[in-house]
Short mmCIF file of C-alpha atoms in Angstrom, two decimals:
data_model
loop_
_atom_site.label_atom_id
_atom_site.label_comp_id
_atom_site.label_asym_id
_atom_site.label_seq_id
_atom_site.Cartn_x
_atom_site.Cartn_y
_atom_site.Cartn_z
CA MET O 1 24.89 -20.96 36.38
CA GLN O 2 24.11 -20.98 32.58
CA LYS O 3 25.44 -18.16 30.55
CA ILE O 4 22.70 -16.62 28.27
CA GLU O 5 23.91 -15.11 25.07
CA LYS O 6 21.30 -15.63 22.41
CA ARG O 7 17.94 -13.79 22.34
CA ASN O 8 16.10 -16.38 20.33
CA MET O 9 16.54 -19.98 21.33
CA GLN O 10 15.05 -23.48 21.88
CA VAL O 11 14.86 -24.32 25.61
CA GLN O 12 13.81 -27.44 27.57
CA ILE O 13 11.61 -27.51 30.57
CA GLY O 14 11.17 -31.06 31.96
CA GLU O 15 10.91 -33.21 28.76
CA THR O 16 9.23 -30.44 26.70
CA VAL O 17 11.24 -28.41 24.16
CA VAL O 18 9.84 -24.88 23.51
CA GLU O 19 10.87 -21.73 21.69
CA ALA O 20 12.08 -18.79 23.88
CA TRP O 21 12.81 -15.06 23.30
CA ARG O 22 14.64 -12.68 25.69
CA VAL O 23 12.63 -9.53 25.56
CA ASP O 24 14.96 -6.73 24.07
CA ALA O 25 13.67 -3.70 22.26
CA GLU O 26 16.99 -3.51 20.24
CA ASP O 27 16.74 -7.11 18.85
CA THR O 28 16.41 -6.63 15.08
CA GLN O 29 16.66 -10.31 14.16
CA LEU O 30 13.55 -11.80 15.32
CA GLU O 31 12.56 -15.44 15.03
CA GLU O 32 9.45 -15.87 12.79
CA TRP O 33 7.26 -16.69 15.71
CA VAL O 34 8.16 -13.43 17.53
CA GLN O 35 7.90 -11.30 14.48
CA ASN O 36 4.50 -12.91 13.88
CA LEU O 37 3.27 -11.60 17.30
CA PHE O 38 4.28 -8.17 16.33
CA ASP O 39 2.79 -8.38 12.80
CA LYS O 40 -0.43 -9.56 14.19
CA GLN O 41 -0.40 -6.83 16.86
CA ILE O 42 -0.52 -9.37 19.65
CA CYS O 43 2.34 -7.48 21.21
CA PHE O 44 3.86 -4.05 20.79
CA TRP O 45 6.33 -1.72 22.57
CA HIS O 46 4.69 0.62 24.91
CA PRO O 47 5.00 4.06 23.32
CA LYS O 48 6.10 5.94 26.54
CA ASN O 49 8.20 3.19 28.06
CA PRO O 50 10.29 1.47 25.23
CA ASP O 51 11.54 -1.23 27.61
CA GLN O 52 8.00 -2.47 28.25
CA LEU O 53 6.44 -5.00 25.93
CA ARG O 54 2.56 -4.89 26.10
CA PHE O 55 0.12 -7.50 24.83
CA ASN O 56 -3.26 -6.71 23.16
CA MET O 57 -6.44 -7.11 25.21
CA MET O 58 -7.02 -10.76 24.10
CA PHE O 59 -3.73 -11.86 25.77
CA GLY O 60 -3.29 -9.02 28.43
CA GLY O 61 -0.33 -8.37 30.38
CA MET O 62 3.25 -7.10 29.73
CA ALA O 63 6.88 -7.97 29.90
CA SER O 64 10.03 -5.94 30.48
CA THR O 65 13.38 -6.10 28.85
CA GLY O 66 15.19 -9.09 30.29
CA ASP O 67 12.01 -11.20 30.59
CA TYR O 68 11.54 -14.19 28.44
CA LEU O 69 8.66 -15.03 26.09
CA ILE O 70 7.95 -18.73 26.05
CA TYR O 71 6.15 -19.97 22.97
CA MET O 72 4.40 -23.28 23.78
CA GLY O 73 2.20 -23.43 20.72
CA LYS O 74 -0.07 -21.55 18.29
CA SER O 75 -1.71 -19.21 20.89
CA ASP O 76 0.00 -20.30 24.24
CA ILE O 77 2.67 -17.70 25.08
CA LYS O 78 4.01 -17.18 28.67
CA VAL O 79 6.00 -14.39 30.12
CA ILE O 80 8.90 -15.69 32.47
CA SER O 81 11.12 -13.62 34.64
CA GLU O 82 14.93 -13.93 34.07
CA LYS O 83 15.35 -15.50 37.51
CA LYS O 84 12.76 -18.22 36.88
CA PHE O 85 14.01 -18.87 33.44
CA LYS O 86 17.56 -19.52 34.72
CA LYS O 87 16.09 -21.78 37.49
CA GLU O 88 13.55 -23.82 35.39
CA TYR O 89 14.81 -23.91 31.62
CA ARG O 90 17.80 -25.36 29.96
CA ILE O 91 19.03 -23.85 26.81
CA LEU O 92 19.63 -26.28 23.95
#
């Protein structure tokens, strides 16, 4: 089982290398692509549940603390559970 320490990282799934971020409301050193999501109001912390990350209507959905955002490209973002992340992704 791989140990996960970093919140911002490059990961590999198959032959593809992508960026990943472990969702954490206390993370203050965000990678540029994650900060960009907040700056463009694509995602935001739920005002009544600070452990829940919400996405604007264009993207829809939500993520919880411990989930992972996978950045596949300009507007291709996936939410992956920690269990699926550990099973399918390899940290570089």
